[in-house]
Amino acid sequence: MSQPLVWVIVLNYNGREWLAGCFEALAATRYERYRALFIDNASTDDSVELMRTRFPQIARIENAANLGFTEGNNVGIRLALAEGADYFVLLNPDTRVEPGWLHELIAAGEAAPGVGILGAVQLEYEGEALNSWTTTAARAHLDRLREPDSAPRIIEMEWVEGACFAVKRDVAERIGLLDAIYFSFYEEIDYCRRAACAGYASALVPRSRIHHHRGGSWQADARISRRRDYVCDRSQFIFAATDPRKSPLRNAGWYAVTLATKARALFRGFTFARAVDLCRMQIDLLFIFPAMVAKWRRDRERVRQ
């Protein structure tokens, strides 16, 4: 029986400094049936030129604008599914994979039919220690993750991070693509939630290991960091208000809790810029309220099926 066909999609925006490390490590992957796809979100840092000259063998898509994490990756997901992919894997450019990472992901997925989404254990970019995502999101499992040879093949999680996000074809056919209501952040948590509503579990694969810097181009300067905080907080509000397993009233309550939490944080470390951003965000969310309602209704149907 042949291996499943896997498409590895690397979406980039001004991540030139990470690309050589990412694709050199990816070239050492011990898995035969995979294709790598580089997608650029209109970078301005010569990322595309680097890929053209150093990795001309890698398939490339150059988006005309920065479509964000969701729509940027959706471009690649559509192509992967059209070309017959059995799995697609979203991989951040500020990662370095270990040689067996993909074999372990796919072997675990094939052995667990009820699991639809899989993620790798993340280590620090330089070094072998577990990184901050792993120690936070998987803190109940750290002893097992530090001893991967004796760990179970999979550990079910509520969600796995989009830095390494492997999805089975039938999941995408059932629930669709990443939700474009998110520009970036929370889209993978939302996708895991939607998958759970359709009966698919998400899991971490202890023997699949990658090194992840975390932050990438979002850490370039103070202006970009502020933009990151705005986009992340906006996505958190959307996520809190659109849980299809809850009633609109309960979701409104979680929205209020999220707002109160942000307000408390603002008062503890008040700056005029943060206050402006929080107010502007509420106006922004008011304008997309119809889209949020439509999303809740659409996802709610999967809970009822």
Coordinates of C-alpha atoms in Angstrom, one line a residue:
M1 CA 0.0 0.0 0.0
S2 CA 1.5 3.4 -1.1
Q3 CA 2.1 6.2 1.4
P4 CA -0.6 8.9 1.6
L5 CA 0.2 11.9 -0.6
V6 CA 1.1 14.9 1.6
W7 CA 1.4 18.6 0.6
V8 CA 3.5 20.7 2.9
I9 CA 2.5 24.4 2.5
V10 CA 4.9 27.1 3.8
L11 CA 3.2 30.5 3.8
N12 CA 5.6 33.5 4.1
Y13 CA 5.4 37.2 4.7
N14 CA 8.7 39.0 5.0
G15 CA 10.3 35.9 6.6
R16 CA 13.4 35.9 4.4
E17 CA 15.8 35.3 7.3
W18 CA 14.1 32.0 8.1
L19 CA 13.6 30.5 4.7
A20 CA 17.0 28.9 4.1
G21 CA 16.9 27.1 7.4
C22 CA 13.3 26.0 6.8
F23 CA 13.8 24.5 3.4
E24 CA 17.2 23.0 4.0
A25 CA 15.7 21.1 6.9
L26 CA 12.6 20.2 4.9
A27 CA 14.8 18.7 2.2
A28 CA 16.1 16.1 4.7
T29 CA 12.6 14.9 5.5
R30 CA 12.4 11.1 5.4
Y31 CA 9.1 10.6 3.7
E32 CA 8.7 9.8 0.0
R33 CA 5.3 11.1 -1.1
Y34 CA 5.3 14.7 -0.2
R35 CA 5.3 17.9 -2.2
A36 CA 6.5 21.3 -0.8
L37 CA 4.7 24.5 -1.8
F38 CA 6.0 28.0 -1.0
I39 CA 3.4 30.7 -0.9
D40 CA 4.4 34.4 -0.6
N41 CA 2.0 37.0 0.7
A42 CA 3.5 40.0 -1.2
S43 CA 6.7 40.2 0.8
T44 CA 8.9 43.3 0.5
D45 CA 12.1 41.7 1.8
D46 CA 13.4 39.7 -1.2
S47 CA 11.9 36.4 0.1
V48 CA 10.8 35.5 -3.4
E49 CA 14.2 36.2 -4.9
L50 CA 15.9 34.0 -2.3
M51 CA 13.5 31.1 -3.1
R52 CA 14.0 31.6 -6.9
T53 CA 17.8 31.4 -6.6
R54 CA 18.4 28.9 -3.8
F55 CA 15.4 26.7 -4.0
P56 CA 14.2 26.8 -7.7
Q57 CA 12.8 23.2 -7.4
I58 CA 10.2 24.3 -4.9
A59 CA 6.8 25.0 -6.3
R60 CA 5.9 28.7 -5.7
I61 CA 2.8 30.9 -5.6
E62 CA 3.2 34.6 -5.3
N63 CA 0.0 36.3 -4.0
A64 CA -0.5 39.9 -5.2
A65 CA -1.4 41.1 -1.7
N66 CA -0.9 40.1 1.9
L67 CA -4.0 37.8 2.4
G68 CA -3.2 36.9 6.0
F69 CA -2.6 33.5 7.4
T70 CA -6.1 32.2 6.6
E71 CA -6.6 33.1 2.9
G72 CA -2.9 32.9 2.2
N73 CA -2.9 29.2 3.3
N74 CA -6.3 28.6 1.7
V75 CA -4.8 29.3 -1.7
G76 CA -2.4 26.4 -1.1
I77 CA -5.0 24.1 0.5
R78 CA -7.3 24.5 -2.6
L79 CA -4.4 23.5 -4.9
A80 CA -3.4 20.6 -2.7
L81 CA -6.9 19.2 -2.6
A82 CA -7.3 19.7 -6.4
E83 CA -4.0 17.8 -6.9
G84 CA -5.2 14.8 -4.9
A85 CA -3.5 15.4 -1.5
D86 CA -4.5 12.9 1.2
Y87 CA -3.1 15.3 3.8
F88 CA -2.0 18.9 3.8
V89 CA 0.4 20.3 6.4
L90 CA 0.7 24.0 7.2
L91 CA 4.3 24.7 8.2
N92 CA 5.6 28.1 9.4
P93 CA 8.7 29.5 7.7
D94 CA 10.4 30.1 11.1
T95 CA 10.6 26.4 11.7
R96 CA 13.2 23.7 11.2
V97 CA 11.8 20.1 11.0
E98 CA 13.6 17.0 12.2
P99 CA 14.0 14.3 9.5
G100 CA 11.4 11.9 10.9
W101 CA 8.7 14.6 11.6
L102 CA 6.4 13.9 8.7
H103 CA 6.7 10.1 8.8
E104 CA 5.6 10.2 12.4
L105 CA 2.7 12.6 11.8
I106 CA 1.3 10.6 9.0
A107 CA 1.9 7.2 10.6
A108 CA 0.0 8.4 13.7
G109 CA -2.8 9.8 11.6
E110 CA -3.2 6.5 9.6
A111 CA -3.3 4.5 12.9
A112 CA -6.0 6.8 14.4
P113 CA -9.0 7.1 12.1
G114 CA -10.9 9.3 14.5
V115 CA -8.1 11.9 14.6
G116 CA -8.5 14.5 11.8
I117 CA -5.9 17.1 12.8
L118 CA -2.3 16.4 14.0
G119 CA 0.5 18.6 15.3
A120 CA 4.2 18.1 16.0
V121 CA 5.9 18.7 19.4
Q122 CA 7.6 22.1 19.2
L123 CA 11.2 22.6 20.5
E124 CA 13.1 25.8 20.8
Y125 CA 14.5 27.0 17.5
E126 CA 18.1 26.6 18.8
G127 CA 18.2 23.8 21.2
E128 CA 16.3 20.7 22.3
A129 CA 14.1 22.2 25.1
L130 CA 10.4 22.3 24.6
N131 CA 9.3 25.8 23.4
S132 CA 6.8 28.1 25.0
W133 CA 3.8 26.9 23.1
T134 CA 4.4 23.3 24.1
T135 CA 5.0 24.1 27.7
T136 CA 1.8 26.2 27.9
A137 CA -0.7 24.3 25.7
A138 CA 0.5 20.8 26.6
R139 CA 1.6 21.4 30.2
A140 CA -0.3 18.4 31.4
H141 CA 1.8 16.1 29.2
L142 CA 5.3 17.5 29.5
D143 CA 6.8 14.4 31.2
R144 CA 5.7 12.2 28.4
L145 CA 6.7 14.7 25.7
R146 CA 10.3 14.8 27.1
E147 CA 10.5 11.0 26.6
P148 CA 9.0 10.6 23.2
D149 CA 10.2 6.9 22.7
S150 CA 8.0 5.8 25.7
A151 CA 5.2 8.2 25.0
P152 CA 1.9 7.2 23.4
R153 CA 1.7 7.6 19.6
I154 CA -0.8 10.4 20.0
I155 CA -2.0 12.6 22.7
E156 CA -5.5 14.1 22.1
M157 CA -5.7 17.9 22.5
E158 CA -8.4 20.5 22.2
W159 CA -6.3 22.1 19.5
V160 CA -2.8 22.2 18.0
E161 CA -0.9 25.2 16.7
G162 CA -0.9 26.3 13.1
A163 CA 2.9 26.4 13.0
C164 CA 2.7 22.6 12.1
F165 CA -0.9 21.7 11.3
A166 CA -1.6 18.4 9.5
V167 CA -5.1 17.9 8.3
K168 CA -6.7 14.8 6.6
R169 CA -8.4 15.3 3.3
D170 CA -11.8 14.1 4.6
V171 CA -11.8 16.8 7.3
A172 CA -11.4 19.6 4.8
E173 CA -14.0 18.0 2.5
R174 CA -16.4 17.9 5.5
I175 CA -15.8 21.3 7.2
G176 CA -14.1 23.4 4.5
L177 CA -11.1 25.7 4.6
L178 CA -9.7 28.0 7.2
D179 CA -12.4 30.7 8.1
A180 CA -11.6 33.9 6.3
I181 CA -13.3 35.9 9.1
Y182 CA -9.9 35.6 10.8
F183 CA -7.0 37.4 9.2
S184 CA -4.5 35.7 11.5
F185 CA -4.5 34.1 14.9
Y186 CA -7.2 31.7 16.4
E187 CA -8.0 30.3 12.9
E188 CA -6.4 27.0 13.8
I189 CA -8.2 26.8 17.1
D190 CA -11.4 27.6 15.3
Y191 CA -10.6 24.9 12.8
C192 CA -10.0 22.3 15.5
R193 CA -13.3 23.4 17.1
R194 CA -15.2 23.0 13.9
A195 CA -13.6 19.6 13.3
A196 CA -14.6 18.5 16.8
C197 CA -18.2 19.5 16.0
A198 CA -18.0 17.2 13.0
G199 CA -16.7 14.3 15.1
Y200 CA -12.9 14.6 14.5
A201 CA -10.3 14.8 17.3
S202 CA -7.1 16.8 17.2
A203 CA -3.9 15.3 18.6
L204 CA -0.2 16.0 19.3
V205 CA 2.3 13.4 18.0
P206 CA 5.1 13.1 20.6
R207 CA 7.6 11.5 18.1
S208 CA 7.1 14.2 15.5
R209 CA 9.4 17.1 16.4
I210 CA 10.1 20.5 14.9
H211 CA 12.1 23.6 16.1
H212 CA 10.0 26.8 16.1
H213 CA 11.3 30.3 16.7
R214 CA 7.7 31.7 17.2
G215 CA 6.8 35.2 16.2
G216 CA 8.6 35.4 12.8
S217 CA 8.0 38.6 10.9
W218 CA 5.5 39.8 13.6
Q219 CA 8.4 40.8 15.8
A220 CA 10.2 43.1 13.3
D221 CA 9.5 46.4 15.1
A222 CA 7.2 48.1 17.6
R223 CA 4.7 49.1 14.9
I224 CA 4.3 45.6 13.6
S225 CA 4.1 44.2 17.2
R226 CA 1.2 46.6 17.9
R227 CA -0.5 45.4 14.7
R228 CA 0.0 41.8 15.9
D229 CA -1.6 42.5 19.2
Y230 CA -4.6 44.2 17.5
V231 CA -5.1 41.3 15.1
C232 CA -4.7 38.7 17.8
D233 CA -7.2 40.4 20.2
R234 CA -9.7 40.9 17.4
S235 CA -9.5 37.2 16.5
Q236 CA -10.0 36.3 20.2
F237 CA -13.2 38.3 20.3
I238 CA -14.5 36.6 17.2
F239 CA -13.6 33.2 18.5
A240 CA -15.3 33.9 21.9
A241 CA -18.5 35.1 20.2
T242 CA -19.0 32.3 17.7
D243 CA -18.8 29.0 19.5
P244 CA -21.4 26.8 17.7
R245 CA -21.8 24.6 20.7
K246 CA -23.3 27.5 22.7
S247 CA -26.3 29.7 22.4
P248 CA -26.0 33.3 21.2
L249 CA -26.7 34.5 24.8
R250 CA -23.8 32.4 26.2
N251 CA -21.5 33.6 23.4
A252 CA -22.4 37.2 24.2
G253 CA -21.5 36.4 27.8
W254 CA -18.1 35.1 26.7
Y255 CA -17.6 38.2 24.6
A256 CA -18.3 40.3 27.7
V257 CA -15.8 38.3 29.7
T258 CA -13.2 38.8 27.0
L259 CA -13.8 42.5 26.9
A260 CA -13.6 42.8 30.7
T261 CA -10.3 40.9 30.7
K262 CA -8.9 43.2 28.1
A263 CA -10.1 46.3 30.0
R264 CA -8.5 45.1 33.2
A265 CA -5.2 44.5 31.4
L266 CA -5.5 48.0 29.9
F267 CA -6.0 49.7 33.3
R268 CA -3.1 47.8 34.8
G269 CA -0.7 49.1 32.1
F270 CA -2.5 52.0 30.5
T271 CA -1.3 53.6 27.3
F272 CA -3.3 55.9 25.1
A273 CA -2.4 53.7 22.0
R274 CA -3.8 50.6 23.7
A275 CA -7.0 52.4 24.7
V276 CA -7.5 53.6 21.1
D277 CA -6.9 50.1 19.7
L278 CA -9.4 48.5 22.1
C279 CA -12.1 51.1 21.2
R280 CA -11.4 50.9 17.5
M281 CA -11.5 47.1 17.7
Q282 CA -15.1 47.2 19.1
I283 CA -16.2 49.4 16.2
D284 CA -14.4 47.0 13.8
L285 CA -16.2 44.0 15.3
L286 CA -19.6 45.9 15.2
F287 CA -19.2 46.3 11.4
I288 CA -18.5 42.5 10.9
F289 CA -21.3 41.4 13.4
P290 CA -23.5 40.1 10.5
A291 CA -20.5 38.0 9.3
M292 CA -20.0 36.6 12.8
V293 CA -23.7 35.7 13.1
A294 CA -23.5 33.9 9.7
K295 CA -20.4 32.0 10.8
W296 CA -22.1 30.9 14.0
R297 CA -25.1 29.6 12.1
R298 CA -23.0 27.9 9.5
D299 CA -20.9 26.1 12.1
R300 CA -24.0 25.4 14.2
E301 CA -25.3 23.1 11.4
R302 CA -22.4 20.8 11.9
V303 CA -23.2 20.4 15.6
R304 CA -26.8 19.4 14.7
Q305 CA -25.7 16.9 12.0

